[in-house]
PDB file of C-alpha atoms and ligand atoms in Angstrom:
ATOM      1  CA  UNK A  17      90.674 171.210 102.240  1.00  0.00           C
ATOM      2  CA  UNK A  18      87.383 172.606 103.314  1.00  0.00           C
ATOM      3  CA  UNK A  19      84.725 173.586 100.684  1.00  0.00           C
ATOM      4  CA  UNK A  20      82.268 176.395 100.886  1.00  0.00           C
ATOM      5  CA  UNK A  21      79.294 176.494  98.587  1.00  0.00           C
ATOM      6  CA  UNK A  22      77.733 179.664  98.108  1.00  0.00           C
ATOM      7  CA  UNK A  23      74.276 180.543  99.802  1.00  0.00           C
ATOM      8  CA  UNK A  24      71.710 180.313  96.526  1.00  0.00           C
ATOM      9  CA  UNK A  25      73.829 178.132  94.140  1.00  0.00           C
ATOM     10  CA  UNK A  26      73.420 180.779  91.480  1.00  0.00           C
ATOM     11  CA  UNK A  27      77.154 181.768  91.211  1.00  0.00           C
ATOM     12  CA  UNK A  28      78.107 177.986  91.364  1.00  0.00           C
ATOM     13  CA  UNK A  29      75.525 177.055  88.755  1.00  0.00           C
ATOM     14  CA  UNK A  30      77.162 179.952  86.520  1.00  0.00           C
ATOM     15  CA  UNK A  31      80.657 178.675  87.153  1.00  0.00           C
ATOM     16  CA  UNK A  32      79.475 175.099  85.988  1.00  0.00           C
ATOM     17  CA  UNK A  33      78.033 176.308  82.877  1.00  0.00           C
ATOM     18  CA  UNK A  34      81.071 178.499  81.912  1.00  0.00           C
ATOM     19  CA  UNK A  35      83.414 175.365  82.542  1.00  0.00           C
ATOM     20  CA  UNK A  36      81.045 172.991  80.561  1.00  0.00           C
ATOM     21  CA  UNK A  37      80.962 175.581  77.823  1.00  0.00           C
ATOM     22  CA  UNK A  38      84.570 176.384  77.583  1.00  0.00           C
ATOM     23  CA  UNK A  39      85.491 172.743  77.728  1.00  0.00           C
ATOM     24  CA  UNK A  40      82.691 171.297  75.784  1.00  0.00           C
ATOM     25  CA  UNK A  41      82.461 168.578  78.354  1.00  0.00           C
ATOM     26  CA  UNK A  42      79.163 167.116  80.504  1.00  0.00           C
ATOM     27  CA  UNK A  43      80.860 167.266  83.990  1.00  0.00           C
ATOM     28  CA  UNK A  44      78.231 164.777  85.263  1.00  0.00           C
ATOM     29  CA  UNK A  45      79.679 162.123  82.976  1.00  0.00           C
ATOM     30  CA  UNK A  46      82.247 161.615  85.713  1.00  0.00           C
ATOM     31  CA  UNK A  47      81.794 158.946  88.156  1.00  0.00           C
ATOM     32  CA  UNK A  48      84.889 159.575  90.179  1.00  0.00           C
ATOM     33  CA  UNK A  49      86.475 156.180  89.443  1.00  0.00           C
ATOM     34  CA  UNK A  50      89.957 158.191  89.589  1.00  0.00           C
ATOM     35  CA  UNK A  51      91.348 156.683  86.538  1.00  0.00           C
ATOM     36  CA  UNK A  52      92.746 159.936  85.699  1.00  0.00           C
ATOM     37  CA  UNK A  53      94.286 160.915  88.952  1.00  0.00           C
ATOM     38  CA  UNK A  54      95.824 156.989  88.793  1.00  0.00           C
ATOM     39  CA  UNK A  55      97.870 157.914  85.451  1.00  0.00           C
ATOM     40  CA  UNK A  56      98.625 161.503  85.749  1.00  0.00           C
ATOM     41  CA  UNK A  57     102.357 161.978  85.911  1.00  0.00           C
ATOM     42  CA  UNK A  58     102.085 165.204  87.841  1.00  0.00           C
ATOM     43  CA  UNK A  59      99.334 164.009  90.321  1.00  0.00           C
ATOM     44  CA  UNK A  60     102.429 163.966  93.069  1.00  0.00           C
ATOM     45  CA  UNK A  61     102.587 167.774  92.556  1.00  0.00           C
ATOM     46  CA  UNK A  62      99.140 168.839  92.540  1.00  0.00           C
ATOM     47  CA  UNK A  63      97.156 170.423  95.572  1.00  0.00           C
ATOM     48  CA  UNK A  64      93.804 168.773  93.881  1.00  0.00           C
ATOM     49  CA  UNK A  65      94.030 165.649  91.985  1.00  0.00           C
ATOM     50  CA  UNK A  66      92.381 165.589  88.418  1.00  0.00           C
ATOM     51  CA  UNK A  67      89.484 163.485  89.625  1.00  0.00           C
ATOM     52  CA  UNK A  68      88.903 165.952  92.328  1.00  0.00           C
ATOM     53  CA  UNK A  69      88.895 168.806  89.999  1.00  0.00           C
ATOM     54  CA  UNK A  70      86.281 167.270  88.070  1.00  0.00           C
ATOM     55  CA  UNK A  71      84.421 166.426  91.263  1.00  0.00           C
ATOM     56  CA  UNK A  72      84.925 170.210  92.527  1.00  0.00           C
ATOM     57  CA  UNK A  73      84.086 171.374  89.128  1.00  0.00           C
ATOM     58  CA  UNK A  74      80.695 169.382  89.289  1.00  0.00           C
ATOM     59  CA  UNK A  75      79.881 171.364  92.812  1.00  0.00           C
ATOM     60  CA  UNK A  76      80.663 174.708  91.012  1.00  0.00           C
ATOM     61  CA  UNK A  77      83.645 175.328  93.788  1.00  0.00           C
ATOM     62  CA  UNK A  78      85.043 177.966  91.871  1.00  0.00           C
ATOM     63  CA  UNK A  79      87.433 179.365  94.466  1.00  0.00           C
ATOM     64  CA  UNK A  80      88.935 176.301  95.214  1.00  0.00           C
ATOM     65  CA  UNK A  81      89.771 175.491  91.677  1.00  0.00           C
ATOM     66  CA  UNK A  82      90.786 178.793  90.056  1.00  0.00           C
ATOM     67  CA  UNK A  83      93.145 179.317  93.447  1.00  0.00           C
ATOM     68  CA  UNK A  84      94.691 175.686  93.197  1.00  0.00           C
ATOM     69  CA  UNK A  85      98.211 175.183  92.165  1.00  0.00           C
ATOM     70  CA  UNK A  86      97.014 171.771  90.175  1.00  0.00           C
ATOM     71  CA  UNK A  87      95.470 173.914  87.442  1.00  0.00           C
ATOM     72  CA  UNK A  88      99.097 174.853  86.104  1.00  0.00           C
ATOM     73  CA  UNK A  89     100.803 171.795  87.262  1.00  0.00           C
ATOM     74  CA  UNK A  90      98.777 170.204  84.597  1.00  0.00           C
ATOM     75  CA  UNK A  91     101.059 169.667  81.453  1.00  0.00           C
ATOM     76  CA  UNK A  92      98.405 168.947  79.112  1.00  0.00           C
ATOM     77  CA  UNK A  93      99.655 165.479  78.372  1.00  0.00           C
ATOM     78  CA  UNK A  94      96.352 164.173  77.936  1.00  0.00           C
ATOM     79  CA  UNK A  95      97.069 160.692  79.564  1.00  0.00           C
ATOM     80  CA  UNK A  96      93.929 161.449  81.765  1.00  0.00           C
ATOM     81  CA  UNK A  97      91.752 161.768  78.433  1.00  0.00           C
ATOM     82  CA  UNK A  98      92.907 158.361  77.266  1.00  0.00           C
ATOM     83  CA  UNK A  99      92.194 156.643  80.486  1.00  0.00           C
ATOM     84  CA  UNK A 100      88.813 158.123  81.360  1.00  0.00           C
ATOM     85  CA  UNK A 101      86.065 155.295  80.881  1.00  0.00           C
ATOM     86  CA  UNK A 102      83.505 157.657  80.280  1.00  0.00           C
ATOM     87  CA  UNK A 103      84.850 159.641  77.802  1.00  0.00           C
ATOM     88  CA  UNK A 104      85.597 162.760  79.951  1.00  0.00           C
ATOM     89  CA  UNK A 105      88.500 164.908  78.373  1.00  0.00           C
ATOM     90  CA  UNK A 106      89.700 166.212  81.892  1.00  0.00           C
ATOM     91  CA  UNK A 107      92.616 168.035  80.021  1.00  0.00           C
ATOM     92  CA  UNK A 108      90.200 170.269  78.157  1.00  0.00           C
ATOM     93  CA  UNK A 109      88.197 171.102  81.706  1.00  0.00           C
ATOM     94  CA  UNK A 110      91.568 171.788  83.204  1.00  0.00           C
ATOM     95  CA  UNK A 111      92.395 174.246  80.294  1.00  0.00           C
ATOM     96  CA  UNK A 112      89.013 175.930  80.754  1.00  0.00           C
ATOM     97  CA  UNK A 113      89.960 176.276  84.464  1.00  0.00           C
ATOM     98  CA  UNK A 114      93.111 177.908  83.507  1.00  0.00           C
ATOM     99  CA  UNK A 115      91.251 180.282  80.788  1.00  0.00           C
ATOM    100  CA  UNK A 116      88.758 181.310  83.698  1.00  0.00           C
ATOM    101  CA  UNK A 117      91.681 182.013  86.030  1.00  0.00           C
ATOM    102  CA  UNK A 118      93.485 184.266  83.395  1.00  0.00           C
ATOM    103  CA  UNK A 119      90.344 186.138  82.382  1.00  0.00           C
ATOM    104  CA  UNK A 120      89.823 186.842  86.047  1.00  0.00           C
ATOM    105  CA  UNK A 121      93.429 188.536  85.604  1.00  0.00           C
ATOM    106  CA  UNK A 122      94.848 186.822  88.572  1.00  0.00           C
ATOM    107  CA  UNK A 123      97.951 185.397  86.739  1.00  0.00           C
ATOM    108  CA  UNK A 124     100.451 185.618  89.234  1.00  0.00           C
ATOM    109  CA  UNK A 125     102.475 182.216  88.318  1.00  0.00           C
ATOM    110  CA  UNK A 126     105.502 181.684  86.043  1.00  0.00           C
ATOM    111  CA  UNK A 127     106.503 183.923  83.407  1.00  0.00           C
ATOM    112  CA  UNK A 128     108.607 181.945  81.107  1.00  0.00           C
ATOM    113  CA  UNK A 129     110.015 184.859  79.091  1.00  0.00           C
ATOM    114  CA  UNK A 130     111.422 186.186  82.405  1.00  0.00           C
ATOM    115  CA  UNK A 131     113.282 183.244  83.122  1.00  0.00           C
ATOM    116  CA  UNK A 132     116.917 183.331  82.874  1.00  0.00           C
ATOM    117  CA  UNK A 133     118.534 180.967  80.121  1.00  0.00           C
ATOM    118  CA  UNK A 134     120.279 178.785  82.735  1.00  0.00           C
ATOM    119  CA  UNK A 135     116.898 178.104  84.295  1.00  0.00           C
ATOM    120  CA  UNK A 136     115.172 177.619  81.215  1.00  0.00           C
ATOM    121  CA  UNK A 137     118.134 174.912  79.847  1.00  0.00           C
ATOM    122  CA  UNK A 138     116.932 172.872  83.025  1.00  0.00           C
ATOM    123  CA  UNK A 139     113.405 172.729  82.199  1.00  0.00           C
ATOM    124  CA  UNK A 140     111.925 169.810  79.978  1.00  0.00           C
ATOM    125  CA  UNK A 141     110.864 171.125  76.504  1.00  0.00           C
ATOM    126  CA  UNK A 142     107.300 169.869  77.324  1.00  0.00           C
ATOM    127  CA  UNK A 143     107.021 172.118  80.508  1.00  0.00           C
ATOM    128  CA  UNK A 144     108.040 175.251  78.389  1.00  0.00           C
ATOM    129  CA  UNK A 145     105.750 174.661  75.418  1.00  0.00           C
ATOM    130  CA  UNK A 146     102.950 173.942  78.224  1.00  0.00           C
ATOM    131  CA  UNK A 147     103.629 176.954  79.995  1.00  0.00           C
ATOM    132  CA  UNK A 148     103.701 179.265  77.228  1.00  0.00           C
ATOM    133  CA  UNK A 149     100.212 177.682  75.945  1.00  0.00           C
ATOM    134  CA  UNK A 150      98.791 178.182  79.465  1.00  0.00           C
ATOM    135  CA  UNK A 151     100.002 181.847  79.265  1.00  0.00           C
ATOM    136  CA  UNK A 152      98.381 182.634  75.686  1.00  0.00           C
ATOM    137  CA  UNK A 153      95.457 180.741  75.206  1.00  0.00           C
TER     138      UNK A 153
HETATM  139  S1  SF4 B 357      96.805 166.103  81.169  1.00  0.00           S
HETATM  140 FE1  SF4 B 357      97.251 167.185  82.885  1.00  0.00          FE
HETATM  141  S2  SF4 B 357      95.784 166.027  84.418  1.00  0.00           S
HETATM  142 FE2  SF4 B 357      95.695 164.946  82.699  1.00  0.00          FE
HETATM  143  S3  SF4 B 357      97.449 163.320  82.846  1.00  0.00           S
HETATM  144 FE3  SF4 B 357      98.270 165.164  82.115  1.00  0.00          FE
HETATM  145  S4  SF4 B 357      99.263 166.430  83.332  1.00  0.00           S
HETATM  146 FE4  SF4 B 357      97.762 165.024  84.330  1.00  0.00          FE
HETATM  147  S1  SF4 B 358      88.585 159.177  84.901  1.00  0.00           S
HETATM  148 FE1  SF4 B 358      86.951 159.762  83.776  1.00  0.00          FE
HETATM  149  S2  SF4 B 358      85.397 158.940  85.201  1.00  0.00           S
HETATM  150 FE2  SF4 B 358      87.007 158.659  85.965  1.00  0.00          FE
HETATM  151  S3  SF4 B 358      87.342 160.115  87.679  1.00  0.00           S
HETATM  152 FE3  SF4 B 358      88.509 160.597  85.866  1.00  0.00          FE
HETATM  153  S4  SF4 B 358      87.106 161.862  84.733  1.00  0.00           S
HETATM  154 FE4  SF4 B 358      85.722 160.997  86.390  1.00  0.00          FE
END
């Protein structure tokens, strides 16, 4: 994926500050070891892997992150948090990204309440719980 940083960096800086504030995490604590991505059960479905999401967030790449499928693929299982040697709570960062996306009023993804019962029955409970949480936080 190609990345683009805005001209004076002010917008990127504001985005970084917002993500750090919402998640209560220090993004620069991450040194890109990749352990979070290696243990993520949803990594194979993601267009940006968890460690890449943290790197993108360090760089303030708002559009790439808020436009990604990966922030919605994360099921908040917290495996990444337990694996991080630097104590970065990746799941909270991803939750912050989802919140920012929802605040942008760009929520054009899955609406659980509109799914037919036959489809709902096929979904694992964690997917339903995770989706409801994403849509209401
Ligand atoms: S919380 Fe999300 S990013 Fe972290 S391991 Fe689970 S699915 Fe992957
Ligand atoms: S496990 Fe922690 S330090 Fe390693 S890439 Fe993921 S967030 Fe960064």
